Amino acid sequence: MNDATQDEGLDADSASRPATAVVVGGGLAGITAALALADAGVRVTLLEGRPRLGGLAFSFQRDALTVDNGQHVYLRCCTAYRWFLGRVDGADLAPLQARLDVPVLDAGAKPGRRLGRIGRTALPVPLHLARSLATYPHLSLAERAKVGRAALALKRLDLADPALDTQSFGGWLAAHGQSERAIEALWDLVGVATLNAVAGDASLGLAAMVFKTGLLSAPGAADIGWARVPLGELHDRLARKALDSAGVRTEVRTRVTSISRPGPIHQDGSISPHENGRWRVQVPGETLDADAVVLAVPQREAHDLLPEGALDAPERLLDIGTVPILNIHVVYDRKVLSRPFFAALGSPVQWVFDRTEASGLKEGQYLALSQSVAQDEIDEPVSALRERYLPELERLLPRARDAAVQDFFVTRERTATFAPAPGVGRLRPGARTEAPGLYLAGAWTATGWPATMESAVRSGVSAADAALDALGRPRDHLVELFEEAA
Ligand SMILES: Cc1cc2nc3c(=O)[nH]c(=O)nc-3n(C[C@H](O)[C@H](O)[C@H](O)COP(=O)(O)OP(=O)(O)OC[C@H]3O[C@@H](n4cnc5c(N)ncnc54)[C@H](O)[C@@H]3O)c2cc1C
């Protein structure tokens, strides 16, 4: 048996040995919790079942191409993820746009009206979006005016009101005069990509959070950032380096099989005094004991690993649905797109990113199509997807018509995000459990954010904060963390 830090002597007076923690799960939530705990002087062991860190945001090799499992973007308002990038020394590798600029191509529009832009000026909120809305060609004048009025009504919603989570965003938009076209060409364009749900399936609470924070909190809040290197460079290699320098012991290919009290538990239910408050984590071939455990795994795995009594209603975790995201990868023999990315309307294509440089491709162009809400396509054969998407790309990008396709493949994430459905708020637990010393983290926990990198990092901070509080350790660095990035 090992202490989490390989310290000898479980019998030692707990005050005389350093506090120890085990973090289970090496996604962004777990990495963050491990760093935040280590930064406060806790001896941390991070255990990840897969051969790499990064969880749902990772890269793999396909011959000479380094491929991301899914295109990831973040916004300037994602202060926690921006702190994470800085903490792993990766901020320069995933820069933000100087100013929000999203080209929106409508495949169905007449020539000359095909390209619109969602952008912002430096004016104060909400005027920063006024010019963009006034010139957005994919909506009529009346629709644009109604969008403006709905945005102002959205801004007035109180995010702390739990009733918002019981309503659907689609219902609210319809009640505020939004046409089907306005929902498709504007609200869903943003909402599908950020929430992984169409408006009709999304909680008003989560949607209002995204639109208020992203578009209506500060002029630059929605400026978009994305990695110019493979995600694995940030979330695996650099994260690993930061963890090593913080003194965290990181073990990959190490799947946790159980979490329990180290016992013995006496007949009256009490635990030996020196064991009280400690936890035992089992992995194949090793047992680790620690003062605190952060369980930073997906909700289903958390449900299976949580000891009895740790949550009042653990079965609620199983009621949190999941939604898939599909990525379609196309390598052309020449350049067919001259922008870093665009969003599409009037086509099954949603968002298209140029991944050429990040992937290491030397000739031609590599495009990744990010397809959210992919329930209907996630299990379709590659051949069917190829038949559907290549002609669509030719419709959107005339230069693709003369180009040869050198590679076409797909990546499928069946449980990419939790479903942000109305009512999901009451299913998401906070960081603290009923079991002292055992904490939850993960994008799916109660951060107030949809399933994003931001939510994952925030959850890791919250779990570390709760653990440090219980351990009587300094927590000031966690408060400063968000301020630094802001
Ligand atoms: C295709 C795709 C596109 C996305 N696009 C975006 C985007 O553009 N912007 C954005 O912000 N977010 C995006 N997301 C969401 C984002 O990736 C996730 O919300 C975030 O990475 C989740 O991090 P996490 O640490 O909470 O969970 P996870 O990444 O799921 O990490 C949990 C980790 O726990 C490990 N684990 C599980 N069980 C055990 C066990 N028993 N023992 C040890 N380890 C275990 C898993 O292997 C995993 O590494 C996207 C997700 C996908 C899949």
XYZ file of C-alpha atoms and ligand atoms in Angstrom:
539
model
C 0.000 0.000 0.000
C 1.151 3.521 -0.743
C 0.227 6.840 0.644
C -0.758 9.075 -2.258
C 2.692 10.599 -2.001
C 4.428 7.369 -1.046
C 4.809 8.687 2.492
C 5.302 6.041 5.125
C 3.225 5.936 8.245
C -0.523 6.220 8.214
C -0.217 6.286 11.988
C 1.725 9.518 12.035
C 0.004 12.507 13.510
C -1.873 14.023 10.599
C -0.703 17.517 11.571
C 2.941 16.522 11.151
C 2.712 15.145 7.615
C 1.890 17.047 4.450
C -1.718 16.912 3.297
C -2.209 14.467 0.443
C -4.751 14.246 -2.362
C -5.587 11.871 -5.170
C -7.240 13.292 -8.271
C -9.037 10.718 -10.397
C -9.318 11.663 -14.093
C -6.804 13.600 -16.172
C -9.172 15.740 -18.247
C -9.114 19.512 -17.893
C -11.064 19.326 -14.608
C -8.658 16.855 -13.041
C -5.505 18.581 -14.309
C -6.788 21.885 -12.926
C -7.685 20.417 -9.538
C -4.258 18.759 -9.323
C -2.430 21.993 -10.173
C -4.533 24.098 -7.809
C -3.982 21.665 -4.927
C -0.264 21.333 -5.610
C 0.079 25.111 -5.806
C -1.232 25.220 -2.206
C 1.396 22.773 -0.995
C -0.696 19.577 -1.094
C 1.062 16.415 -2.287
C -0.991 15.271 -5.227
C -1.248 12.099 -7.290
C -3.223 12.347 -10.558
C -4.570 9.091 -11.984
C -5.790 8.827 -15.588
C -7.122 5.672 -17.177
C -6.070 6.481 -20.731
C -2.521 6.719 -22.065
C -2.681 10.528 -22.169
C -4.029 13.559 -20.381
C -6.646 15.889 -21.848
C -9.810 13.793 -21.575
C -12.334 14.819 -24.237
C -10.008 17.366 -25.853
C -7.062 15.433 -27.288
C -5.013 14.704 -30.398
C -3.856 11.567 -32.170
C -1.571 10.716 -35.042
C -2.855 9.632 -38.451
C 0.270 8.966 -40.509
C 1.968 12.380 -40.810
C -1.157 14.261 -39.708
C -1.748 15.267 -36.080
C -5.504 15.272 -35.669
C -7.685 16.740 -32.918
C -10.596 14.507 -31.907
C -12.765 17.605 -32.232
C -12.282 21.261 -33.030
C -12.294 23.264 -29.786
C -12.743 27.012 -29.413
C -13.070 29.257 -26.382
C -14.128 32.856 -25.828
C -12.415 35.814 -24.176
C -14.965 35.544 -21.345
C -13.631 32.054 -20.517
C -11.378 33.388 -17.777
C -10.770 30.020 -16.120
C -9.671 28.280 -19.311
C -7.491 31.279 -20.111
C -5.908 30.941 -16.674
C -5.323 27.258 -17.499
C -3.614 28.149 -20.770
C -1.349 30.571 -18.928
C -0.650 28.091 -16.127
C 0.587 25.445 -18.601
C 2.494 28.093 -20.563
C 0.276 27.678 -23.629
C -1.523 31.024 -23.982
C 0.523 32.049 -27.037
C -0.342 28.773 -28.745
C -4.100 29.389 -28.544
C -4.529 33.126 -29.115
C -7.769 35.072 -29.264
C -8.998 37.053 -32.244
C -8.279 40.769 -31.792
C -11.990 41.314 -32.361
C -14.942 38.931 -32.795
C -15.348 38.110 -36.469
C -17.371 35.121 -37.643
C -17.941 34.784 -41.396
C -21.342 33.184 -42.025
C -21.844 31.650 -45.478
C -25.402 30.895 -46.565
C -25.322 28.085 -49.130
C -28.900 28.809 -50.124
C -28.652 32.578 -50.636
C -28.397 34.414 -53.936
C -24.870 35.338 -55.069
C -23.804 38.589 -53.435
C -25.821 37.872 -50.287
C -24.092 34.661 -49.346
C -21.502 36.030 -46.937
C -22.517 37.706 -43.687
C -20.463 38.463 -40.608
C -21.073 38.423 -36.911
C -18.630 40.902 -35.450
C -18.332 43.669 -32.940
C -17.046 47.176 -32.595
C -15.318 48.757 -29.599
C -18.544 50.495 -28.535
C -20.014 49.679 -25.123
C -22.483 46.806 -24.656
C -24.965 46.350 -26.355
C -24.009 48.879 -29.047
C -20.897 46.823 -29.848
C -23.116 44.418 -31.819
C -25.420 47.012 -33.370
C -23.541 47.487 -36.650
C -23.118 43.772 -37.178
C -26.821 43.131 -36.560
C -27.878 46.045 -38.745
C -25.895 44.692 -41.716
C -26.445 40.955 -41.199
C -27.765 39.871 -44.602
C -29.245 36.544 -43.526
C -32.210 38.152 -41.746
C -34.837 40.639 -42.865
C -34.917 44.129 -41.402
C -37.923 43.222 -39.238
C -36.213 40.062 -37.997
C -33.084 42.017 -37.099
C -35.119 44.549 -35.111
C -36.827 41.711 -33.219
C -33.462 40.054 -32.524
C -32.278 43.332 -30.986
C -35.334 43.503 -28.737
C -34.964 39.849 -27.676
C -31.263 40.404 -26.884
C -32.188 43.264 -24.572
C -34.846 41.118 -22.889
C -32.279 38.322 -22.492
C -29.875 40.746 -20.877
C -32.499 41.522 -18.234
C -32.943 37.858 -17.203
C -31.651 37.023 -13.744
C -29.285 34.060 -14.110
C -29.702 33.284 -10.404
C -33.419 32.549 -10.944
C -33.769 28.727 -10.859
C -37.046 28.977 -12.806
C -35.032 29.741 -15.958
C -33.711 26.188 -15.959
C -37.241 24.767 -16.149
C -38.025 26.541 -19.448
C -36.806 25.880 -22.970
C -34.795 28.507 -24.786
C -36.771 27.794 -27.956
C -40.065 28.512 -26.174
C -38.679 31.754 -24.796
C -37.400 32.849 -28.234
C -40.771 32.110 -29.843
C -42.511 34.080 -27.076
C -40.178 36.969 -27.874
C -41.151 37.104 -31.512
C -38.221 35.203 -33.018
C -38.987 33.621 -36.401
C -37.746 30.149 -37.348
C -35.278 31.844 -39.660
C -33.919 34.094 -36.891
C -33.475 31.063 -34.668
C -31.666 29.141 -37.419
C -29.538 31.975 -38.777
C -28.543 33.548 -35.499
C -29.578 32.024 -32.182
C -28.883 28.409 -33.156
C -25.787 29.331 -35.108
C -24.206 30.367 -31.811
C -26.258 28.152 -29.485
C -25.713 24.834 -31.247
C -21.950 25.312 -31.186
C -21.766 26.444 -27.562
C -24.561 24.425 -25.953
C -24.609 21.354 -28.214
C -28.410 21.645 -28.455
C -30.908 23.411 -30.678
C -32.863 26.139 -28.914
C -35.941 23.939 -28.472
C -33.890 21.372 -26.519
C -31.875 23.812 -24.417
C -32.438 25.097 -20.907
C -33.228 28.812 -20.917
C -30.936 29.147 -17.908
C -27.894 27.750 -19.721
C -28.672 29.556 -22.974
C -29.142 32.869 -21.177
C -25.860 32.273 -19.397
C -24.039 31.726 -22.698
C -25.564 34.698 -24.519
C -25.394 37.081 -21.553
C -21.818 36.212 -20.648
C -20.541 35.758 -24.170
C -22.292 38.507 -26.064
C -23.685 40.960 -23.546
C -21.225 41.224 -20.630
C -18.315 43.152 -22.190
C -17.573 44.244 -25.765
C -14.737 41.718 -26.202
C -16.342 38.838 -24.302
C -17.109 36.751 -27.402
C -13.781 37.182 -29.211
C -12.877 33.655 -30.243
C -9.689 31.774 -29.414
C -8.478 28.397 -30.668
C -5.341 26.315 -30.618
C -2.850 26.828 -33.447
C -1.174 23.623 -32.315
C -2.697 20.193 -31.715
C -4.837 20.064 -28.552
C -2.539 17.371 -27.193
C 0.291 19.867 -27.124
C -1.684 22.016 -24.647
C -3.722 19.502 -22.688
C -1.234 16.644 -22.580
C 2.415 17.631 -23.164
C 2.374 21.119 -21.615
C -0.088 20.116 -18.893
C 2.159 17.203 -17.987
C 5.157 19.526 -17.820
C 3.296 21.939 -15.503
C 2.155 19.067 -13.286
C 5.694 17.701 -13.077
C 7.109 21.076 -12.080
C 4.372 21.493 -9.460
C 5.479 18.163 -7.970
C 2.356 16.211 -8.937
C 2.855 12.497 -9.427
C 0.960 11.719 -12.661
C 0.083 8.170 -13.684
C -1.580 7.443 -17.020
C -2.958 4.044 -18.067
C -4.094 3.820 -14.451
C -7.809 3.208 -14.060
C -9.285 3.638 -10.593
C -11.499 0.716 -9.636
C -12.785 1.808 -6.221
C -12.797 4.606 -3.674
C -13.453 3.738 -0.039
C -12.686 4.570 3.568
C -9.530 2.790 4.679
C -11.305 1.140 7.653
C -11.464 -0.641 9.918
C -14.962 0.630 10.586
C -16.024 -0.272 14.125
C -19.343 -1.829 15.039
C -20.744 1.539 16.057
C -19.905 2.894 12.588
C -16.886 4.926 13.756
C -13.508 4.770 12.056
C -10.130 4.569 13.814
C -9.162 8.143 14.690
C -6.043 8.196 12.509
C -8.039 6.953 9.518
C -10.935 9.343 9.979
C -11.276 11.691 7.052
C -8.893 9.668 4.883
C -9.668 7.881 1.673
C -8.373 4.777 -0.055
C -8.150 4.662 -3.849
C -7.659 1.347 -5.599
C -5.933 0.921 -8.949
C -4.717 -2.385 -10.387
C -1.618 -3.360 -8.415
C -1.636 -0.420 -6.002
C -3.600 1.132 -3.157
C -3.267 4.839 -2.431
C -4.406 6.598 0.724
C -5.054 10.329 0.874
C -6.667 13.071 2.929
C -8.735 14.240 -0.035
C -9.965 12.706 -3.271
C -11.220 14.683 -6.259
C -13.291 12.553 -8.580
C -12.969 14.282 -11.974
C -14.467 11.651 -14.277
C -17.628 11.748 -16.442
C -20.938 11.531 -14.591
C -21.599 7.848 -15.296
C -18.135 6.813 -14.090
C -18.553 9.090 -11.065
C -21.826 7.333 -10.261
C -20.104 3.940 -10.378
C -17.139 4.998 -8.235
C -18.915 7.075 -5.573
C -19.078 5.265 -2.257
C -22.527 4.720 -0.716
C -23.929 7.803 0.977
C -21.615 10.231 -0.817
C -24.568 11.836 -2.644
C -28.170 12.113 -1.482
C -29.561 10.988 -4.822
C -26.697 9.455 -6.834
C -29.126 8.063 -9.420
C -29.679 11.633 -10.624
C -26.254 11.495 -12.237
C -27.596 8.815 -14.577
C -30.451 11.124 -15.601
C -28.000 13.643 -17.070
C -28.217 12.919 -20.798
C -25.351 13.147 -23.273
C -25.113 14.554 -26.806
C -22.642 13.493 -29.515
C -20.365 15.663 -31.655
C -19.055 14.473 -35.008
C -15.967 15.863 -36.710
C -15.447 15.364 -40.420
C -11.875 15.709 -41.656
C -11.060 16.452 -45.293
C -7.593 16.882 -46.796
C -7.533 18.612 -50.200
C -4.564 18.737 -52.544
C -4.764 22.539 -52.635
C -6.041 25.528 -50.719
C -9.836 25.801 -50.981
C -10.558 28.141 -48.030
C -8.800 31.416 -47.397
C -10.210 32.149 -43.918
C -9.281 30.438 -40.655
C -12.903 29.328 -40.200
C -16.517 30.022 -41.109
C -20.021 28.988 -40.093
C -22.537 27.743 -42.662
C -26.273 28.185 -43.133
C -28.613 26.404 -45.526
C -26.405 23.309 -45.429
C -25.806 20.345 -43.127
C -22.294 21.786 -42.709
C -22.088 23.733 -39.418
C -18.595 25.125 -38.711
C -15.472 24.617 -40.836
C -11.920 25.204 -39.580
C -8.612 25.265 -41.410
C -6.395 22.836 -39.478
C -3.530 22.736 -41.986
C -0.848 24.403 -39.926
C -1.732 22.816 -36.605
C -1.780 19.333 -38.106
C 1.666 19.576 -39.651
C 0.348 19.126 -43.221
C 2.963 20.411 -45.644
C 0.996 20.534 -48.915
C -2.669 21.111 -49.634
C -5.282 22.069 -47.041
C -6.854 20.175 -44.154
C -10.371 21.225 -43.119
C -12.204 19.994 -40.039
C -16.005 20.237 -39.924
C -17.381 20.448 -36.405
C -20.895 19.001 -36.333
C -22.698 19.448 -33.024
C -26.060 17.890 -32.034
C -24.982 14.906 -34.148
C -27.509 12.341 -32.856
C -28.749 11.525 -36.380
C -25.321 11.101 -37.956
C -23.046 9.802 -35.244
C -23.375 6.154 -36.346
C -23.556 6.729 -40.090
C -20.902 4.970 -42.166
C -18.016 7.074 -43.455
C -19.150 6.448 -47.043
C -22.586 8.033 -46.399
C -21.014 11.031 -44.684
C -18.567 11.428 -47.551
C -21.406 11.386 -50.077
C -23.273 14.064 -48.134
C -20.481 16.401 -47.081
C -18.106 16.603 -50.045
C -20.768 18.054 -52.395
C -21.830 20.439 -49.625
C -18.278 21.709 -49.287
C -18.182 22.221 -53.060
C -21.399 24.229 -52.809
C -19.910 26.440 -50.092
C -16.338 26.638 -51.377
C -16.136 26.915 -55.168
C -12.409 26.129 -55.186
C -13.149 22.698 -53.716
C -14.807 21.742 -57.018
C -11.455 21.484 -58.800
C -9.530 20.078 -55.857
C -8.740 16.417 -55.271
C -9.660 14.902 -51.916
C -6.603 13.160 -50.553
C -8.035 11.971 -47.259
C -11.499 11.831 -45.698
C -12.169 10.460 -42.238
C -14.393 11.115 -39.234
C -14.008 11.231 -35.470
C -17.029 10.409 -33.347
C -17.501 11.503 -29.741
C -20.714 9.819 -28.636
C -20.787 11.408 -25.190
C -19.167 14.707 -26.091
C -21.183 16.876 -23.715
C -23.975 16.571 -21.201
C -27.376 17.413 -22.646
C -28.187 21.022 -21.623
C -31.907 20.186 -21.485
C -34.403 22.088 -19.335
C -34.192 20.718 -15.804
C -30.553 19.635 -16.036
C -29.577 22.243 -13.434
C -31.091 20.312 -10.533
C -29.263 17.135 -11.617
C -25.765 18.677 -11.511
C -24.104 18.295 -8.112
C -21.642 20.804 -6.648
C -18.038 20.031 -5.736
C -18.784 18.983 -2.157
C -20.291 15.572 -1.446
C -21.874 14.231 1.753
C -18.596 12.413 2.398
C -15.995 14.767 3.934
C -12.785 14.769 1.933
C -14.414 13.523 -1.279
C -15.089 16.095 -4.017
C -16.538 16.087 -7.519
C -15.253 17.875 -10.601
C -16.081 17.734 -14.300
C -17.691 19.976 -16.871
C -21.013 18.330 -15.956
C -20.977 19.459 -12.304
C -22.814 22.592 -11.114
C -20.635 25.345 -12.559
C -23.467 27.266 -14.212
C -21.742 26.753 -17.571
C -22.603 24.324 -20.352
C -20.209 21.420 -21.035
C -17.143 23.378 -22.069
C -13.455 23.587 -21.282
C -14.354 26.612 -19.179
C -16.804 24.573 -17.127
C -14.228 21.787 -16.679
C -11.536 24.175 -15.422
C -13.998 26.008 -13.159
C -15.125 22.708 -11.665
C -11.521 21.725 -10.968
C -10.954 25.014 -9.186
C -14.146 24.603 -7.121
C -13.174 21.082 -6.067
C -9.663 22.197 -5.104
C -11.117 25.168 -3.252
C -13.458 22.953 -1.214
C -10.652 20.490 -0.456
C -8.237 23.224 0.608
C -10.906 24.767 2.807
C -11.396 21.458 4.624
C -7.645 20.921 4.890
C -7.134 24.430 6.263
C -4.781 25.330 3.412
C -4.376 28.691 1.636
C -6.893 29.375 -1.108
C -6.062 32.942 -2.101
C -4.314 31.814 -5.278
C -7.638 30.424 -6.514
C -9.450 33.737 -6.199
C -6.617 35.536 -7.953
C -6.656 32.988 -10.716
C -9.787 34.295 -12.388
C -8.802 37.910 -11.883
C -5.440 37.372 -13.583
C -7.064 36.077 -16.745
C -9.843 38.663 -16.836
C -15.738 16.797 -30.187
C -15.819 17.772 -29.048
C -15.829 19.132 -29.299
C -15.883 20.032 -28.240
N -15.816 21.358 -28.510
C -15.663 22.225 -27.485
C -15.390 23.591 -27.742
O -15.284 24.022 -28.888
N -15.224 24.420 -26.680
C -15.306 23.979 -25.385
O -15.104 24.773 -24.464
N -15.596 22.669 -25.106
C -15.758 21.796 -26.119
N -15.990 20.480 -25.860
C -16.234 20.062 -24.467
C -14.938 19.889 -23.654
O -14.004 19.111 -24.364
C -15.264 19.184 -22.347
O -16.316 19.846 -21.676
C -14.095 19.120 -21.384
O -12.903 18.740 -22.026
C -14.440 18.108 -20.290
O -13.368 17.995 -19.390
P -13.551 17.151 -18.054
O -12.220 17.129 -17.378
O -14.708 17.626 -17.296
O -13.954 15.665 -18.500
P -13.216 14.612 -19.449
O -12.494 15.310 -20.528
O -14.252 13.609 -19.812
O -12.123 13.916 -18.491
C -12.428 12.848 -17.635
C -11.207 11.945 -17.592
O -11.421 10.911 -16.622
C -10.820 9.735 -17.099
N -11.400 8.609 -16.365
C -12.664 8.132 -16.438
N -12.820 7.098 -15.586
C -11.632 6.942 -14.948
C -11.164 6.033 -13.941
N -11.971 5.114 -13.414
N -9.867 6.133 -13.528
C -9.026 7.071 -14.056
N -9.430 7.948 -14.998
C -10.715 7.884 -15.439
C -11.142 9.751 -18.588
O -10.292 8.874 -19.303
C -10.943 11.231 -18.920
O -9.628 11.491 -19.323
C -15.983 19.558 -26.907
C -15.997 18.185 -26.655
C -15.899 17.299 -27.707
C -15.864 15.837 -27.411
